[in-house]
Short mmCIF file of C-alpha atoms and ligand atoms in Angstrom, two decimals:
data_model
loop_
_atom_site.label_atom_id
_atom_site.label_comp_id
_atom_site.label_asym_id
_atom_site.label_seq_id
_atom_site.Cartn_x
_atom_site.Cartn_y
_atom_site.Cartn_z
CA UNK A 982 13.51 19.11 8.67
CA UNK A 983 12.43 16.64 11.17
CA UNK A 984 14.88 15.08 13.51
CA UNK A 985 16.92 12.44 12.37
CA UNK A 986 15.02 9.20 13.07
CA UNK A 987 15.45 5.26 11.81
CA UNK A 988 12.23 3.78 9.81
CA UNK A 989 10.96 0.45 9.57
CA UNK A 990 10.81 -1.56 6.60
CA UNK A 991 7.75 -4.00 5.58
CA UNK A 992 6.91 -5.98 2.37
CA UNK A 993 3.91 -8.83 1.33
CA UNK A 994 4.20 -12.43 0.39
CA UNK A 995 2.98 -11.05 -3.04
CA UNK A 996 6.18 -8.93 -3.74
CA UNK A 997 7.72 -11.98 -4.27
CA UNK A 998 5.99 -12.97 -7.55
CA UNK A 999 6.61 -15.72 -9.72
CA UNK A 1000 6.29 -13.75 -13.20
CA UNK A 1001 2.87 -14.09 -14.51
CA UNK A 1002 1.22 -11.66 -16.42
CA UNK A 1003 -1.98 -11.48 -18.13
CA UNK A 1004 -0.11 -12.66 -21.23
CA UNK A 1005 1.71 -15.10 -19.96
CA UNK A 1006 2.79 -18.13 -17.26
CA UNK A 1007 5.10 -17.71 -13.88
CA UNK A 1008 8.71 -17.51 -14.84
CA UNK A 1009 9.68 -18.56 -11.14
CA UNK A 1010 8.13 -21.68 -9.71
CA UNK A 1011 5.59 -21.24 -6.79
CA UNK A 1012 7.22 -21.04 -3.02
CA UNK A 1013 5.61 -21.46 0.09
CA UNK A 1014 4.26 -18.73 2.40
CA UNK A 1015 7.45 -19.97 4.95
CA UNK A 1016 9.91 -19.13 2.07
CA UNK A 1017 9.00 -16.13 1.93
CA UNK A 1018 8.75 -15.53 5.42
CA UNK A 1019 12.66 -16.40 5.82
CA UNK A 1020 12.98 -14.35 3.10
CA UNK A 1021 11.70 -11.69 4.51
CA UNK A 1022 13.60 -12.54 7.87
CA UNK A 1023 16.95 -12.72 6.00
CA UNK A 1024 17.06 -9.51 4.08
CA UNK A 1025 16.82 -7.74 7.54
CA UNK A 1026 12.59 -6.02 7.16
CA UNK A 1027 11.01 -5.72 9.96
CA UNK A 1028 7.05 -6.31 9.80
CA UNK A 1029 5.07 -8.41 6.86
CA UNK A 1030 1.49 -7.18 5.33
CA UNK A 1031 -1.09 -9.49 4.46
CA UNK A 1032 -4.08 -10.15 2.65
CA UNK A 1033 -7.02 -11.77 4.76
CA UNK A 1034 -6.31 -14.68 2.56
CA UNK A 1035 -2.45 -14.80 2.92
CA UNK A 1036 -2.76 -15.33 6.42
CA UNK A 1037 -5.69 -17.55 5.90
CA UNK A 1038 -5.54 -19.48 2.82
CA UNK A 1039 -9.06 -20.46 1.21
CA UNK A 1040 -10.78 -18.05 3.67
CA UNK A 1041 -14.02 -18.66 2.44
CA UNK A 1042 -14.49 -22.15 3.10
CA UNK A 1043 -13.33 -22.09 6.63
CA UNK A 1044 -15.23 -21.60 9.77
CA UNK A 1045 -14.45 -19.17 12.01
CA UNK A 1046 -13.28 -21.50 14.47
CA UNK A 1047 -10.76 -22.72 11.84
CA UNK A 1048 -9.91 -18.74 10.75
CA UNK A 1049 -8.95 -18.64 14.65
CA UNK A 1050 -6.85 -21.59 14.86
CA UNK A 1051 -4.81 -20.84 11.80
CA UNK A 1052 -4.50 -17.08 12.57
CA UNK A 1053 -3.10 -17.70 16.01
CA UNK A 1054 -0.87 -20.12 14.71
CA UNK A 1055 0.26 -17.85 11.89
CA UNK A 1056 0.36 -14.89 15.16
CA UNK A 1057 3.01 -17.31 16.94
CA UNK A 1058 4.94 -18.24 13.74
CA UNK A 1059 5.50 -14.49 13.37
CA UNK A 1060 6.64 -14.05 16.79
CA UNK A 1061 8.80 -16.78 16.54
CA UNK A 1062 10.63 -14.83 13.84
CA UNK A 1063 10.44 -11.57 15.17
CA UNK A 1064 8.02 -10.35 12.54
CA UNK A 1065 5.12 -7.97 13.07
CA UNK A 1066 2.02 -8.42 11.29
CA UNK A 1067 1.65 -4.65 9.63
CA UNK A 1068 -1.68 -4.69 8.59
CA UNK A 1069 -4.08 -6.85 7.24
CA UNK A 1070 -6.70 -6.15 3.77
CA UNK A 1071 -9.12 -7.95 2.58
CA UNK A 1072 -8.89 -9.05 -1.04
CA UNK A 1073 -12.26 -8.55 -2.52
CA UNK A 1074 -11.58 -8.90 -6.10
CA UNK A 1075 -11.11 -12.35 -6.59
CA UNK A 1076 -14.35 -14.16 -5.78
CA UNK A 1077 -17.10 -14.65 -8.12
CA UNK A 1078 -19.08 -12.82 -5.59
CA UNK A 1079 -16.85 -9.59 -6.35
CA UNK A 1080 -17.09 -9.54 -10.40
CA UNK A 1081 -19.29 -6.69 -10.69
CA UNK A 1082 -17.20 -4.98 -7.49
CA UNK A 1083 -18.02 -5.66 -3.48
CA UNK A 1084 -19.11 -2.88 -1.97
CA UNK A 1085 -20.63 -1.00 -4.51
CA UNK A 1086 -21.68 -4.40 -6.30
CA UNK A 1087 -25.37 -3.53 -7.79
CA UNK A 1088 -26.61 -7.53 -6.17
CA UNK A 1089 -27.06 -6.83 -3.28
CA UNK A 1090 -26.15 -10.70 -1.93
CA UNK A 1091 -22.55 -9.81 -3.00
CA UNK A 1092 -22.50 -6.66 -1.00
CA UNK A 1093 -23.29 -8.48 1.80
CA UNK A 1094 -20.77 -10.61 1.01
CA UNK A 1095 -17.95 -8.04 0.92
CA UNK A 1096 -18.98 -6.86 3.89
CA UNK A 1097 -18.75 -10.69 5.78
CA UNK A 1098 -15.20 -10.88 4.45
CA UNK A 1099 -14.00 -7.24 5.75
CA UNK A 1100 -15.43 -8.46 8.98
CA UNK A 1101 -13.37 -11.78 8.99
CA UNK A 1102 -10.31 -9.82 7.68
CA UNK A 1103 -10.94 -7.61 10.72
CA UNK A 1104 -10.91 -10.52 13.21
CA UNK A 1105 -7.99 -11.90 11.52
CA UNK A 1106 -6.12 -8.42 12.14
CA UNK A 1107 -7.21 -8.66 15.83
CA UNK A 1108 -5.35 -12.18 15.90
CA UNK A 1109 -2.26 -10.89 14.35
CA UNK A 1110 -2.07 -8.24 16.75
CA UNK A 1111 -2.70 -5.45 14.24
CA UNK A 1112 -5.18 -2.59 14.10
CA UNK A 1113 -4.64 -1.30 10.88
CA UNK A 1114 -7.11 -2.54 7.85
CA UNK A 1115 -5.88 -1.07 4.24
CA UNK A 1116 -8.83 -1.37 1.28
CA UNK A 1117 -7.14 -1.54 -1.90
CA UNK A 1118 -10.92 -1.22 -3.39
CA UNK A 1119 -9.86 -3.09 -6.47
CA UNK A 1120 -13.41 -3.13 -8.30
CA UNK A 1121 -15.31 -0.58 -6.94
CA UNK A 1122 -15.76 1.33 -9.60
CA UNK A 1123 -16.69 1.31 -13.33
CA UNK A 1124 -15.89 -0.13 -16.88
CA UNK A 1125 -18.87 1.90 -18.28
CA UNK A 1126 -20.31 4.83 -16.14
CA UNK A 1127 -23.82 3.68 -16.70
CA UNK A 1128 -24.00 0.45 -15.32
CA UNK A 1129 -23.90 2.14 -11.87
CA UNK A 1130 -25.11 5.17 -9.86
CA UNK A 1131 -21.97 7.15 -8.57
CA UNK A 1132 -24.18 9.18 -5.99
CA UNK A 1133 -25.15 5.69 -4.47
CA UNK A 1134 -22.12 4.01 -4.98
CA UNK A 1135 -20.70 6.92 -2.27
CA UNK A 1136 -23.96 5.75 0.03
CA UNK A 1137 -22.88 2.21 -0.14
CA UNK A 1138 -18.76 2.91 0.44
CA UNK A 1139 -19.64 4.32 3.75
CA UNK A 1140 -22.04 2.46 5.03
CA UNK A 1141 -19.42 -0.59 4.35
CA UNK A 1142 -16.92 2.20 6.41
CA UNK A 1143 -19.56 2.69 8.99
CA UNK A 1144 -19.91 -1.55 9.41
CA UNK A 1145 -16.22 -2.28 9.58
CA UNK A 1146 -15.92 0.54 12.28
CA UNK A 1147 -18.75 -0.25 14.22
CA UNK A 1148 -17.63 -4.17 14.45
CA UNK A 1149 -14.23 -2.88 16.24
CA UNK A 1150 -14.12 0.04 17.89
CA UNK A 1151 -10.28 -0.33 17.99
CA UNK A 1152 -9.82 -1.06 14.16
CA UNK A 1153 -8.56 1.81 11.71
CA UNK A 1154 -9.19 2.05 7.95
CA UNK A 1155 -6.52 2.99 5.82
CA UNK A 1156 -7.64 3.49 2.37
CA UNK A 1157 -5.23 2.99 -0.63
CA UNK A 1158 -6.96 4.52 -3.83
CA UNK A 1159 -5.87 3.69 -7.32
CA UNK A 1160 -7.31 5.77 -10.38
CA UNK A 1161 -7.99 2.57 -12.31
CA UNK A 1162 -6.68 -0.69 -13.49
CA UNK A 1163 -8.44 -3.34 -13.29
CA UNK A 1164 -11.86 -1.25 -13.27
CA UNK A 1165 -11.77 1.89 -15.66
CA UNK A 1166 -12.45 4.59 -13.11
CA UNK A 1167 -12.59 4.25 -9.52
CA UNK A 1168 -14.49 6.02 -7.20
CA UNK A 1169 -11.59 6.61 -4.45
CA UNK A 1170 -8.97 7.60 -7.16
CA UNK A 1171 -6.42 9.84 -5.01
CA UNK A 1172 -5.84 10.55 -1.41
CA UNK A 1173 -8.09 13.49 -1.83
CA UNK A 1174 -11.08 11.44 -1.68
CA UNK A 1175 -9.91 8.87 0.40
CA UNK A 1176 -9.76 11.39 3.34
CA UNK A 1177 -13.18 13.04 1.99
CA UNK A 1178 -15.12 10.16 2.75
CA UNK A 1179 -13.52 9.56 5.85
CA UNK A 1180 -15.82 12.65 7.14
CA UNK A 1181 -18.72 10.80 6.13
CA UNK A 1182 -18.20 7.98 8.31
CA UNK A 1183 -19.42 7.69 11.81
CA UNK A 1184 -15.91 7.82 13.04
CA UNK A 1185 -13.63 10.13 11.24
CA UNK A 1186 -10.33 10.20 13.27
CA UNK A 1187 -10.22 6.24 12.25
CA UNK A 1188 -10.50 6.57 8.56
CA UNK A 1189 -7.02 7.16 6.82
CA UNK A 1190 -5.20 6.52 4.13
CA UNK A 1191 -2.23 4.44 2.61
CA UNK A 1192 -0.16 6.29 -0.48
CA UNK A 1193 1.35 4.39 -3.51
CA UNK A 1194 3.88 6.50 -5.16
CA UNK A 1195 2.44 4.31 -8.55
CA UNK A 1196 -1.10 5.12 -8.01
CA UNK A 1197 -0.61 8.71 -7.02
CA UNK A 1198 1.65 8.94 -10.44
CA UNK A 1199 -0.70 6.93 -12.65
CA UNK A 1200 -3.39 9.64 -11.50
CA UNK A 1201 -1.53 12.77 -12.71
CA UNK A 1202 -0.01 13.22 -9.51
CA UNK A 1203 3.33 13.66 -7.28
CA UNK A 1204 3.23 11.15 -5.08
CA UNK A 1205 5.40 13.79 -2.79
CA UNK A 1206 2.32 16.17 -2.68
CA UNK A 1207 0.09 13.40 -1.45
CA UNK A 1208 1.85 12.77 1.51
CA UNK A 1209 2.32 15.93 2.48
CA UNK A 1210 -1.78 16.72 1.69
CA UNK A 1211 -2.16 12.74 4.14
CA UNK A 1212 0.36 14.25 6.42
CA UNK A 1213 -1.37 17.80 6.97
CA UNK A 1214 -3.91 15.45 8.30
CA UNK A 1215 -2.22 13.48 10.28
CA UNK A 1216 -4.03 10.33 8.55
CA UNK A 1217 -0.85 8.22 6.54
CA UNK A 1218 -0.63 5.52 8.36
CA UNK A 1219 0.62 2.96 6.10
CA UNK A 1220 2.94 3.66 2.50
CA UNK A 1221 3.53 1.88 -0.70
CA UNK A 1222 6.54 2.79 -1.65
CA UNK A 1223 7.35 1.79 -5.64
CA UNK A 1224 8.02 3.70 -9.02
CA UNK A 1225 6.28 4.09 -12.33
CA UNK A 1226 7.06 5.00 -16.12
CA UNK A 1227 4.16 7.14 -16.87
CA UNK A 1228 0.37 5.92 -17.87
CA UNK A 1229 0.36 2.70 -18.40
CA UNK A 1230 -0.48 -0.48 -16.90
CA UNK A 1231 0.62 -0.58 -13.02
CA UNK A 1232 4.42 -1.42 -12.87
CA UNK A 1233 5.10 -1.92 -9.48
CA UNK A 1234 8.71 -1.11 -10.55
CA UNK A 1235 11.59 -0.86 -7.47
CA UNK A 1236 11.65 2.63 -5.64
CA UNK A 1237 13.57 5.37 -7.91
CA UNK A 1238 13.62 2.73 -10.88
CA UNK A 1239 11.96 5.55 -13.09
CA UNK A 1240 12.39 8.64 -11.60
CA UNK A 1241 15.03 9.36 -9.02
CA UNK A 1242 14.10 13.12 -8.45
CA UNK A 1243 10.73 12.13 -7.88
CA UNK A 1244 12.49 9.69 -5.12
CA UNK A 1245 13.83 11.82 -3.51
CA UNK A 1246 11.16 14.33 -3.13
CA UNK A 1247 9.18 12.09 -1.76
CA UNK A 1248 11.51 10.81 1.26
CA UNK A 1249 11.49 14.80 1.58
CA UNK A 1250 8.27 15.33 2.09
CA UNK A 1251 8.42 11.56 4.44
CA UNK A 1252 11.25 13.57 6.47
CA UNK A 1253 9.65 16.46 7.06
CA UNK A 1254 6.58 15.42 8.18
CA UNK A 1255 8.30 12.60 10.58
CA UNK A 1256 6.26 9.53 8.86
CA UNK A 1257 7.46 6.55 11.43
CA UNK A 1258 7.47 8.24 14.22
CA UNK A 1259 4.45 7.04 15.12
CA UNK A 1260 5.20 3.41 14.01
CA UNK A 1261 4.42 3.06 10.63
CA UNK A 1262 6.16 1.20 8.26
CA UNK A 1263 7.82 2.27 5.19
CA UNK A 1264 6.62 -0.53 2.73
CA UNK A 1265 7.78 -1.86 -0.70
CA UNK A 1266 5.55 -2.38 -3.17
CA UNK A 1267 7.04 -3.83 -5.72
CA UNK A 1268 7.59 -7.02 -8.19
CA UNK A 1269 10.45 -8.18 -9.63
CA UNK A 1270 11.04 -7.77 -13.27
CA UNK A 1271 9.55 -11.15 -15.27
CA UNK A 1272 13.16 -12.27 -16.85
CA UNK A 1273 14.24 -12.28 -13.20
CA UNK A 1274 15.92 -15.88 -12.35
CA UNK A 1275 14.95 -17.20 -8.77
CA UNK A 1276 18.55 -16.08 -7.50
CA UNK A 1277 18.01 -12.99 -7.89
CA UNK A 1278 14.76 -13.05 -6.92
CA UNK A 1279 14.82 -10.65 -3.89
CA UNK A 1280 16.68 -7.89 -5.33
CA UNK A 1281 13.89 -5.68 -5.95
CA UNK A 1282 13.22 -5.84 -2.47
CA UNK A 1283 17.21 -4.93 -1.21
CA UNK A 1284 17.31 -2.32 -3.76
CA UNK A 1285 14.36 -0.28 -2.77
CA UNK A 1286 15.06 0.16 0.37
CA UNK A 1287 19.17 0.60 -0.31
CA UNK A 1288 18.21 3.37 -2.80
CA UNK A 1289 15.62 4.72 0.00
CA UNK A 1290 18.00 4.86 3.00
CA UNK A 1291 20.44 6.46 0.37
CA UNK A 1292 17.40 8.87 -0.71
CA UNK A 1293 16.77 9.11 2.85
CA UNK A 1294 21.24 10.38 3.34
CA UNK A 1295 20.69 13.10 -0.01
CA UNK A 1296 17.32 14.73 2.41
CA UNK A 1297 19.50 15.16 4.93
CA UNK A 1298 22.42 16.20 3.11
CA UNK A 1299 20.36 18.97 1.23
CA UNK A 1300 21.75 22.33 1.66
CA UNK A 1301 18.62 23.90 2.80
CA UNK A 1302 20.27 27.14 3.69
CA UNK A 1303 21.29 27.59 -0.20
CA UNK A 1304 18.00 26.02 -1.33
CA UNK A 1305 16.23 28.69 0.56
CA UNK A 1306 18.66 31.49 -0.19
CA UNK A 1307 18.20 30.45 -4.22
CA UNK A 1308 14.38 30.97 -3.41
CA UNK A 1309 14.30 34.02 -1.96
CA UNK A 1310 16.30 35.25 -4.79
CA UNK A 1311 13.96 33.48 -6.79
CA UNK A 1312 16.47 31.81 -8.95
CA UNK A 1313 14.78 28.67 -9.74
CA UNK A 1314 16.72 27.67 -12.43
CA UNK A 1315 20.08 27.66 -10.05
CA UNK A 1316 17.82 25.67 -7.26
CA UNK A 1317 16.78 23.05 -9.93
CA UNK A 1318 20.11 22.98 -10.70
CA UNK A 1319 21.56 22.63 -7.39
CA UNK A 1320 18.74 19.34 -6.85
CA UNK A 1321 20.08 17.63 -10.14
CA UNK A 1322 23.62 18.07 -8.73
CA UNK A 1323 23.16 16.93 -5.63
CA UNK A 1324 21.34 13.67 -6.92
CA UNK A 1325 24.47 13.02 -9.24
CA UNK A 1326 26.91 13.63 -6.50
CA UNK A 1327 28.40 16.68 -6.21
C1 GLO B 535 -2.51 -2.96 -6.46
C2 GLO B 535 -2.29 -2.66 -5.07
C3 GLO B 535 -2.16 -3.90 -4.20
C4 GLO B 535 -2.46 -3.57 -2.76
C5 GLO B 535 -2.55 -4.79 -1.91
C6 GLO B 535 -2.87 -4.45 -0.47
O1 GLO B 535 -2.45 -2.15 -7.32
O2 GLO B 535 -1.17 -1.85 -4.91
O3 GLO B 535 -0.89 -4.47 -4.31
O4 GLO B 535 -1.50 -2.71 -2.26
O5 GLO B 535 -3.51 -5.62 -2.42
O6 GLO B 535 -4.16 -4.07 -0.33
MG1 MG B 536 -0.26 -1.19 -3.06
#
């Protein structure tokens, strides 16, 4: 195990949701960006993410003279609170420019139109006083496999890599890859390609990767395994820490909400590979439940990272002496035992 060390907690104005889904309205009414700033402030985290457009509201219709101003405003407002700026992404799946995805979109105006927008995002980063870009790469992929060509699709990824990372020679890439939702199949789906493509790129050492616990699960996978396959890399540089009840529709559901043993392996695998001591950020993606009422709307939030720091006491608590004597002896069934126990207490 690692040395004991503190982490460093992060979440996104979106993580305080107001309840919509695609079947239905908010169940909260809208609050400002400042809200949930002091929000943020209050419950104790440390750094905020942001889309390009959270710091910059309406992106596209501003100049870039404007998308200074704001950003530097937004830089000092952060100071102000003692907030760091974690990373920045751009959201490309929102435009009508980005229907038919942005980087892989088969018009070629709207590729060049993702690629404008990852540039702004970029100089947005700079003013926050980040270097870290994540690409959640919402659309770029498929609802039918023919509409596109998956060999050039690949082509056009990197060469939107190879852009971003010439424009900032300071800048890194951390890609988050989902399997699907909202596009059928994606192209990046797990942390195995993420870090494959990375060696395509003109600059390989800056191309990394962030891990949801959700979107490793929702592609057949242990989230713990991912960070230790990011970690043997050295290339996790951000984390979206969350839980998930099998294949279905993305839950976003509050750290060890589904599967506490699946937790707790994962802090494992975050302890012994030292994730933070480098500076990143443990983050919380998730959403509160839709019946939520507004006073309790940050609970999600609280009870992630109380049932990680707890997660985080049960790694370090582990009796790795037994655990490894149980394993030598090959007694599995005592050491799965011994895990369940543990978790429950005893
Ligand atoms: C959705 C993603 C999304 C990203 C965010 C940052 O499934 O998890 O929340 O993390 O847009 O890029
Ligand atoms: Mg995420």
């Amino acid at each position: 195990m690692a040395k004991a060390h503190s982490y460093k907690f992060c979440f996104g104005p979106w993580n305080l949701s107001e309840g919509q889904d695609p079947y239905g309205p908010p169940t909260r009414p809208a609050q400002s960006f400042d809200w949930k700033l002091e929000q943020l402030k209050k419950l104790g985290f440390d750094a905020m993410m942001f889309h390009d457009d959270d710091a910059v509201p309406d992106i596209d219709g501003k100049s870039d003279t404007q998308l200074r101003k704001e950003a530097r405003e937004l830089k000092k407002r952060l100071d102000g609170a003692g907030i760091a700026a974690e990373m920045v992404a751009p959201r490309l799946w929102f435009s009508p420019l980005t229907i038919d995805g942005a980087y892989t979109s088969n018009d070629p105006k709207c590729r060049q139109y993702a690629i404008e927008r990852s540039l702004r995002c970029i100089d947005i980063a700079r003013y926050l006083g980040t270097d870290l870009i994540v690409l959640w790469l919402a659309r770029e992929g498929t609802y039918l496999r023919e509409s596109k060509n998956g060999r050039r699709s690949v082509e056009l990824l990197v060469e939107a890599l190879d852009k971003m990372l010439a424009y900032d020679r300071k800048i890194r890439l951390a890609i988050e890859p989902k399997p699907n939702e909202p596009m059928d199949h994606a192209y990046l789906p797990t942390i195995g390609h993420a870090l494959a493509i990375a060696q395509l790129t003109r600059d390989p050492k800056r191309v990394g990767c962030l891990i949801e616990s959700a979107h490793a699960m929702l592609a057949g996978l242990d989230p713990a395994d991912e960070i230790d396959f990011a970690m043997a890399f050295g290339k996790l540089w951000s984390l979206h820490l969350n839980d998930q009840n099998g294949l279905k529709f993305d839950q976003d559901k509050p750290f060890g909400s589904a599967n506490l043993r699946v937790a707790f392996n994962q802090v494992r695998a975050l302890e012994r590979n030292g994730y933070g001591k480098n500076g990143e950020y443990v983050c919380f993606d998730v959403h509160p439940f839709r019946p939520t009422k507004v006073e309790h709307w940050l609970a999600h939030l609280e009870n992630s990272r109380r049932t990680f720091l707890r997660l985080v006491q049960k790694a370090r608590t582990f009796n790795e002496k037994a655990a490894k004597a149980l394993i030598a002896d090959r007694n599995y069934a005592a050491l799965d035992q011994m895990v369940i126990e543990h978790l429950m207490g005893r």
